[in-house]
Tab-separated table of C-alpha atoms and ligand atoms in Angstrom:
chain	number	residue	atom	x	y	z
Z	22	THR	CA	156.941	88.954	23.618
Z	23	VAL	CA	153.082	88.380	22.385
Z	24	GLN	CA	152.050	88.945	25.803
Z	25	ASP	CA	153.597	92.535	26.357
Z	26	LEU	CA	151.855	93.347	23.546
Z	27	VAL	CA	149.029	95.957	24.186
Z	28	VAL	CA	146.033	93.503	22.885
Z	29	PRO	CA	143.409	94.503	24.990
Z	30	VAL	CA	140.580	91.311	25.726
Z	31	GLY	CA	137.635	92.080	23.420
Z	32	VAL	CA	140.090	91.853	19.810
Z	33	THR	CA	139.207	89.385	17.561
Z	34	LEU	CA	141.167	86.181	16.931
Z	35	ASP	CA	142.355	87.662	13.761
Z	36	ARG	CA	143.367	90.895	15.174
Z	37	PHE	CA	145.132	88.602	17.866
Z	38	ILE	CA	147.271	87.073	15.475
Z	39	MET	CA	148.020	89.901	13.490
Z	40	HIS	CA	149.479	91.379	16.871
Z	41	SER	CA	151.281	88.111	17.265
Z	42	GLN	CA	152.447	88.692	13.992
Z	43	SER	CA	153.957	92.009	14.032
Z	44	ALA	CA	156.125	90.337	17.659
Z	45	PHE	CA	157.639	87.647	14.644
Z	46	PRO	CA	158.491	90.359	11.692
Z	47	TYR	CA	160.551	87.459	10.545
Z	48	ALA	CA	157.549	84.752	10.326
Z	49	THR	CA	156.125	84.845	7.367
Z	50	GLY	CA	152.314	84.118	8.257
Z	51	GLU	CA	151.775	80.556	7.673
Z	52	LEU	CA	151.067	79.381	10.875
Z	53	SER	CA	149.183	82.201	11.777
Z	54	GLN	CA	147.076	81.148	8.484
Z	55	LEU	CA	146.917	77.721	9.813
Z	56	LEU	CA	145.489	78.793	13.145
Z	57	ARG	CA	142.695	80.963	11.445
Z	58	ASP	CA	141.818	77.292	9.694
Z	59	ILE	CA	141.438	75.658	12.671
Z	60	ALA	CA	139.531	78.143	14.031
Z	61	LEU	CA	137.227	77.740	10.649
Z	62	ALA	CA	136.894	74.091	11.211
Z	63	GLY	CA	135.870	74.448	14.889
Z	64	LYS	CA	133.264	77.077	14.174
Z	65	ILE	CA	132.119	74.575	11.342
Z	66	ILE	CA	132.012	71.684	14.130
Z	67	ASN	CA	130.520	74.016	16.695
Z	68	ARG	CA	127.249	74.564	14.365
Z	69	GLU	CA	126.852	70.823	13.786
Z	70	ILE	CA	127.402	70.000	17.534
Z	71	ASN	CA	124.264	72.609	18.231
Z	72	ARG	CA	122.249	71.340	15.824
Z	73	ALA	CA	123.138	67.221	16.885
Z	74	GLY	CA	120.073	66.801	17.712
Z	75	LEU	CA	117.829	68.271	15.063
Z	76	ILE	CA	119.359	66.460	12.350
Z	77	ASP	CA	120.685	63.125	12.177
Z	78	VAL	CA	124.384	63.483	13.165
Z	79	ALA	CA	123.812	61.853	17.271
Z	80	GLY	CA	124.285	58.890	17.907
Z	81	GLY	CA	126.998	55.702	16.740
Z	82	ASN	CA	127.794	55.797	13.216
Z	83	GLY	CA	127.397	51.449	13.616
Z	84	THR	CA	131.442	51.800	12.577
Z	85	GLU	CA	134.475	51.642	14.696
Z	86	ASN	CA	137.451	53.287	14.206
Z	87	VAL	CA	141.339	52.616	14.162
Z	88	GLN	CA	141.273	52.176	17.614
Z	89	GLY	CA	138.091	50.072	17.730
Z	90	GLU	CA	135.762	52.875	19.291
Z	91	ASP	CA	132.355	53.039	18.316
Z	92	GLN	CA	132.354	56.187	15.983
Z	93	GLN	CA	129.703	58.494	16.663
Z	94	LYS	CA	128.283	60.451	14.142
Z	95	LEU	CA	129.961	63.518	14.925
Z	96	ASP	CA	133.332	61.928	14.777
Z	97	ILE	CA	133.201	61.403	11.408
Z	98	VAL	CA	131.531	64.978	10.789
Z	99	ALA	CA	134.602	66.378	12.841
Z	100	ASN	CA	137.388	64.867	11.137
Z	101	VAL	CA	136.120	65.152	7.791
Z	102	ARG	CA	135.576	69.338	8.669
Z	103	PHE	CA	138.861	69.442	10.192
Z	104	ILE	CA	140.730	67.576	7.193
Z	105	ARG	CA	139.285	69.675	4.411
Z	106	ALA	CA	139.749	72.997	6.538
Z	107	LEU	CA	143.555	71.932	6.849
Z	108	LYS	CA	143.090	70.585	3.116
Z	109	ASN	CA	141.730	74.167	1.877
Z	110	GLY	CA	143.934	76.181	3.924
Z	111	GLY	CA	146.982	74.955	2.377
Z	112	GLU	CA	149.662	75.188	4.959
Z	113	VAL	CA	149.448	71.794	6.540
Z	114	CYS	CA	151.225	68.943	4.426
Z	115	ALA	CA	149.771	65.983	6.367
Z	116	ILE	CA	147.534	65.192	9.131
Z	117	LEU	CA	147.104	62.354	11.704
Z	118	SER	CA	144.128	61.926	13.208
Z	119	GLU	CA	142.528	59.845	16.016
Z	120	GLU	CA	140.027	58.591	13.530
Z	121	GLU	CA	142.771	57.495	10.998
Z	122	GLU	CA	145.217	54.240	10.871
Z	123	ASP	CA	147.542	55.919	8.772
Z	124	ILE	CA	148.752	59.965	8.500
Z	125	ILE	CA	146.816	61.803	5.792
Z	126	HIS	CA	148.537	63.667	2.625
Z	127	THR	CA	146.579	66.664	1.897
Z	128	GLY	CA	148.395	67.426	-1.111
Z	129	ASN	CA	149.921	70.448	-0.181
Z	130	ASP	CA	153.493	69.370	0.104
Z	131	HIS	CA	154.397	72.854	0.022
Z	132	GLY	CA	153.157	73.094	3.373
Z	133	LYS	CA	155.559	73.771	6.064
Z	134	TYR	CA	153.486	72.194	9.133
Z	135	VAL	CA	151.900	68.799	9.841
Z	136	VAL	CA	149.036	68.695	12.213
Z	137	ALA	CA	148.277	65.850	14.768
Z	138	MET	CA	144.463	66.060	16.187
Z	139	ASP	CA	141.948	64.335	17.738
Z	140	PRO	CA	139.028	66.306	16.270
Z	141	LEU	CA	136.357	65.322	18.711
Z	142	ASP	CA	137.251	63.773	21.984
Z	143	GLY	CA	134.020	62.581	24.324
Z	144	SER	CA	132.031	62.740	21.863
Z	145	SER	CA	130.005	59.821	23.675
Z	146	ASN	CA	129.039	62.607	26.006
Z	147	ILE	CA	127.261	63.901	22.668
Z	148	ASP	CA	124.066	62.851	23.229
Z	149	VAL	CA	123.704	63.787	26.849
Z	150	ASN	CA	124.451	67.432	25.843
Z	151	VAL	CA	127.901	67.363	27.905
Z	152	SER	CA	130.281	69.231	27.093
Z	153	ILE	CA	133.189	67.585	24.518
Z	154	GLY	CA	136.482	69.264	22.719
Z	155	SER	CA	138.757	69.060	19.628
Z	156	ILE	CA	142.609	68.801	20.656
Z	157	PHE	CA	145.251	69.735	17.945
Z	158	SER	CA	149.018	69.912	17.930
Z	159	ILE	CA	151.485	71.601	15.467
Z	160	TYR	CA	154.789	70.767	14.439
Z	161	ARG	CA	156.989	72.303	11.632
Z	162	ARG	CA	158.013	69.154	9.465
Z	163	VAL	CA	161.079	67.797	9.173
Z	164	THR	CA	160.924	65.854	5.540
Z	165	PRO	CA	162.015	68.148	2.748
Z	166	ILE	CA	159.552	70.695	1.714
Z	167	ASN	CA	157.750	69.893	-1.709
Z	168	GLY	CA	158.353	65.932	-0.832
Z	169	PRO	CA	155.317	63.919	0.896
Z	170	ALA	CA	155.260	64.210	5.239
Z	171	SER	CA	156.323	60.834	6.995
Z	172	MET	CA	156.347	59.519	9.907
Z	173	GLU	CA	159.371	61.359	11.576
Z	174	ASP	CA	157.303	64.599	11.015
Z	175	PHE	CA	154.995	63.320	13.553
Z	176	LEU	CA	157.380	61.594	15.874
Z	177	GLN	CA	159.590	64.684	16.799
Z	178	GLY	CA	158.471	64.782	20.595
Z	179	GLY	CA	156.420	66.713	22.214
Z	180	ARG	CA	159.053	69.417	23.079
Z	181	LYS	CA	158.866	69.938	19.156
Z	182	GLN	CA	155.809	71.192	19.302
Z	183	VAL	CA	155.490	74.965	17.938
Z	184	ALA	CA	151.544	75.245	18.534
Z	185	ALA	CA	148.864	73.637	20.108
Z	186	GLY	CA	145.545	73.857	21.937
Z	187	TYR	CA	141.881	72.829	22.034
Z	188	ILE	CA	138.423	73.858	20.893
Z	189	LEU	CA	135.519	73.458	23.784
Z	190	TYR	CA	132.055	73.237	22.926
Z	191	GLY	CA	130.775	73.942	26.398
Z	192	SER	CA	128.399	76.539	27.780
Z	193	SER	CA	130.255	78.798	25.499
Z	194	THR	CA	132.264	77.538	22.428
Z	195	MET	CA	136.471	78.106	23.518
Z	196	LEU	CA	139.780	78.315	21.404
Z	197	VAL	CA	142.669	77.843	23.629
Z	198	TYR	CA	146.157	77.423	22.429
Z	199	SER	CA	149.901	78.561	22.677
Z	200	THR	CA	152.199	79.222	20.146
Z	201	GLY	CA	154.971	78.776	22.512
Z	202	ASP	CA	154.447	81.769	24.669
Z	203	GLY	CA	151.546	82.311	27.130
Z	204	VAL	CA	148.397	80.905	26.825
Z	205	ASN	CA	145.368	82.966	25.431
Z	206	GLY	CA	141.443	81.854	25.617
Z	207	PHE	CA	139.196	83.216	22.754
Z	208	THR	CA	135.065	83.025	23.237
Z	209	PHE	CA	133.095	82.605	20.280
Z	210	ASP	CA	130.590	85.443	19.571
Z	211	GLN	CA	127.990	83.676	17.309
Z	212	SER	CA	126.655	86.898	16.562
Z	213	LEU	CA	129.523	87.695	15.199
Z	214	GLY	CA	130.680	84.538	13.964
Z	215	GLU	CA	133.864	85.519	15.535
Z	216	PHE	CA	136.349	84.522	18.108
Z	217	ILE	CA	136.953	87.094	20.912
Z	218	LEU	CA	139.964	87.321	23.416
Z	219	SER	CA	138.405	86.598	26.553
Z	220	HIS	CA	140.927	84.948	29.041
Z	221	LYS	CA	144.696	86.851	27.951
Z	222	ASN	CA	147.806	85.267	29.305
Z	223	ILE	CA	145.825	82.499	30.987
Z	224	GLY	CA	148.281	81.146	34.350
Z	225	THR	CA	147.066	77.636	36.032
Z	226	PRO	CA	146.939	78.545	40.082
Z	227	ALA	CA	150.249	76.521	41.379
Z	228	GLU	CA	147.827	74.534	43.726
Z	229	GLY	CA	143.797	73.677	43.704
Z	230	LYS	CA	141.185	71.847	45.404
Z	231	ILE	CA	139.933	69.867	42.815
Z	232	TYR	CA	140.656	66.306	41.567
Z	233	SER	CA	139.158	64.872	38.330
Z	234	VAL	CA	139.498	61.209	38.196
Z	235	ASN	CA	137.122	58.082	37.197
Z	236	GLU	CA	136.774	56.707	40.588
Z	237	GLY	CA	134.538	53.695	39.351
Z	238	HIS	CA	138.109	52.328	38.044
Z	239	TYR	CA	139.980	52.922	41.574
Z	240	HIS	CA	141.016	49.258	42.540
Z	241	SER	CA	142.603	48.955	39.124
Z	242	TYR	CA	144.818	52.204	39.507
Z	243	PRO	CA	148.450	51.062	41.089
Z	244	PRO	CA	149.274	52.136	44.570
Z	245	PHE	CA	150.575	55.226	44.320
Z	246	VAL	CA	147.188	56.714	42.530
Z	247	GLN	CA	144.954	55.166	45.017
Z	248	GLN	CA	147.463	56.830	48.253
Z	249	TYR	CA	147.004	60.124	45.951
Z	250	VAL	CA	142.858	59.935	45.946
Z	251	ALA	CA	142.881	59.216	49.504
Z	252	GLN	CA	145.196	62.152	49.959
Z	253	CYS	CA	142.770	64.194	47.911
Z	254	LYS	CA	139.991	62.782	50.283
Z	255	SER	CA	141.314	63.965	53.538
Z	256	ARG	CA	142.686	67.279	52.438
Z	257	ASN	CA	138.514	67.654	51.817
Z	258	PHE	CA	138.966	68.240	47.784
Z	259	SER	CA	136.137	68.480	45.310
Z	260	ALA	CA	135.819	65.639	42.750
Z	261	ARG	CA	134.962	66.870	39.133
Z	262	TYR	CA	134.717	64.473	36.642
Z	263	ILE	CA	132.961	65.279	33.350
Z	264	GLY	CA	134.361	62.228	31.437
Z	265	SER	CA	135.491	64.675	28.789
Z	266	LEU	CA	138.841	65.423	28.953
Z	267	VAL	CA	138.805	68.814	27.709
Z	268	GLY	CA	136.407	70.058	29.911
Z	269	ASP	CA	137.769	68.539	33.194
Z	270	PHE	CA	141.627	70.295	32.157
Z	271	HIS	CA	139.577	73.274	31.023
Z	272	ARG	CA	137.963	74.020	34.450
Z	273	ASN	CA	141.621	72.831	36.517
Z	274	MET	CA	143.749	75.326	34.242
Z	275	LEU	CA	141.380	78.136	35.386
Z	276	LYS	CA	140.615	77.001	38.896
Z	277	GLY	CA	143.517	75.081	39.506
Z	278	GLY	CA	143.325	71.183	40.172
Z	279	ILE	CA	144.347	68.177	38.923
Z	280	TYR	CA	143.099	65.567	36.292
Z	281	LEU	CA	144.528	62.051	36.291
Z	282	TYR	CA	144.324	59.240	33.812
Z	283	PRO	CA	146.150	56.050	35.604
Z	284	SER	CA	147.098	52.519	33.631
Z	285	THR	CA	144.470	50.640	34.370
Z	286	LYS	CA	144.301	46.908	34.138
Z	287	LYS	CA	142.128	47.387	30.799
Z	288	ASP	CA	144.740	49.957	29.481
Z	289	PRO	CA	148.246	49.215	31.285
Z	290	LYS	CA	149.448	52.154	29.289
Z	291	GLY	CA	146.602	54.764	29.781
Z	292	LYS	CA	144.024	55.139	27.706
Z	293	LEU	CA	144.757	58.908	26.450
Z	294	ARG	CA	147.154	58.909	22.976
Z	295	LEU	CA	150.232	60.319	23.666
Z	296	LEU	CA	150.511	62.300	20.145
Z	297	TYR	CA	146.931	64.274	20.066
Z	298	GLU	CA	145.580	63.997	23.318
Z	299	CYS	CA	148.646	63.917	25.856
Z	300	TYR	CA	151.160	66.403	24.103
Z	301	PRO	CA	149.428	69.128	23.187
Z	302	LEU	CA	147.144	69.718	26.483
Z	303	ALA	CA	150.910	69.367	28.037
Z	304	PHE	CA	152.393	71.897	26.455
Z	305	ILE	CA	149.384	74.112	27.101
Z	306	ALA	CA	149.567	73.107	30.731
Z	307	GLU	CA	153.399	74.083	31.040
Z	308	LYS	CA	153.104	77.174	29.038
Z	309	SER	CA	150.384	78.175	31.570
Z	310	GLY	CA	152.359	77.434	34.679
Z	311	GLY	CA	151.091	74.013	35.040
Z	312	LYS	CA	152.613	70.396	34.589
Z	313	ALA	CA	151.772	67.530	32.815
Z	314	SER	CA	153.529	63.852	33.750
Z	315	ASP	CA	152.783	60.509	33.529
Z	316	GLY	CA	154.156	59.558	36.606
Z	317	PHE	CA	157.727	59.331	36.025
Z	318	GLY	CA	158.546	62.227	33.905
Z	319	SER	CA	157.030	65.319	31.935
Z	320	ILE	CA	154.863	64.093	28.923
Z	321	LEU	CA	156.733	66.473	26.535
Z	322	ASP	CA	159.715	64.437	27.454
Z	323	ILE	CA	158.522	61.070	26.483
Z	324	VAL	CA	159.840	59.205	22.763
Z	325	PRO	CA	157.374	58.863	21.051
Z	326	GLN	CA	157.426	55.636	18.913
Z	327	SER	CA	153.965	55.543	17.344
Z	328	PHE	CA	151.157	57.447	16.333
Z	329	HIS	CA	148.311	56.502	18.674
Z	330	GLN	CA	150.217	55.456	21.618
Z	331	ARG	CA	149.128	55.764	24.968
Z	332	SER	CA	150.186	57.092	28.114
Z	333	PRO	CA	149.126	57.658	31.703
Z	334	LEU	CA	148.462	61.487	32.476
Z	335	TYR	CA	148.476	63.294	35.604
Z	336	ILE	CA	147.941	67.170	34.357
Z	337	GLY	CA	147.146	70.211	35.965
Z	338	SER	CA	148.430	72.477	39.242
Z	339	ALA	CA	152.417	71.912	39.357
Z	340	GLU	CA	151.806	71.219	43.147
Z	341	LEU	CA	149.422	68.931	42.620
Z	342	VAL	CA	151.328	67.030	39.904
Z	343	ASP	CA	154.207	66.822	41.699
Z	344	ASP	CA	152.333	65.086	44.876
Z	345	VAL	CA	151.083	62.744	42.819
Z	346	VAL	CA	154.078	61.716	40.990
Z	347	LYS	CA	156.353	61.849	43.668
Z	348	GLY	CA	154.105	59.615	45.658
H	8	P6P	P1	136.295	56.841	31.261
H	8	P6P	C1	136.679	60.543	26.618
H	8	P6P	O1	136.135	58.981	26.117
H	8	P6P	C2	137.955	60.623	27.265
H	8	P6P	O2	139.351	60.305	26.101
H	8	P6P	C3	138.281	61.761	27.420
H	8	P6P	O3	137.666	62.617	27.215
H	8	P6P	C4	137.912	61.159	29.090
H	8	P6P	O4	138.331	61.983	30.297
H	8	P6P	C5	137.635	59.683	29.633
H	8	P6P	O5	138.201	59.291	27.844
H	8	P6P	C6	136.960	59.317	30.197
H	8	P6P	O6	137.519	57.796	30.058
H	8	P6P	O7	137.280	55.624	31.749
H	8	P6P	O8	136.528	57.416	32.622
H	8	P6P	O9	135.041	56.936	30.870
């Protein structure tokens, strides 16, 4: 498997992908190229974010996305950069983005893959310099090659993802992804312009002492969540919630912990989006030994009905997710 490869920490993403490729001799390299295209988009967005205060890309754009959410200028910049990188890369025939109502056809009808993405999650944090992230989910298309992609390419269900991951624009910028065989983290070296393998074969600790939830919504949480939060306090857990899903998820994956976004009165189906937030992070969670649930079953087993549907999300250390779900 990929994890058995003698790939030392410190290799570039390109070399890691090449080594991984050698573990799958029948793979034809399109997925490898697609991962490189995503890394390129991440490098470009990283540069824009780092300059946000200096060039006019910070703040609101005065427009709303399909979700009715105020678009930040960088939301739009990130969306455009990802679409352009994936279109130019040639491996992706269509994209589903949080920022667009319908799927975007790239013109690469020969492409074997489709990507569902949240180009920049937590973007309201940009102006206050808090970590933000891009989240992506990759499927092989099920519609005929050379024809147009369509809805069923994106509604295959979480367990049909061939790869998923995120880019975290934090104190350092990291790309974390899995192609199904372990989770690996790459830290961006600004001086080289390269992602370097820094976190090989990440394992989510089964237990943890951190819980991430917005306690401001406490009174609108279901009783089983209120009980769980009380249990965290009685167990002297630390509360860590930065209002940015990718940042909270990444910390919990490395240190052990649980992130909760329950259903609320305002969002009875939860706030987070199934296809490009919950599914990809659930894929990463499970491939690193963690768990992800909607309160009833695994996120990855939810049958998708529509592009932008929401779901409650309880994700992180396996034993903590079990605790909250069993109530
Ligand atoms: P609340 C950001 O808007 C986001 O989608 C996640 O990144 C974050 O965890 C959550 O919503 C924050 O939502 O309701 O706690 O402000």
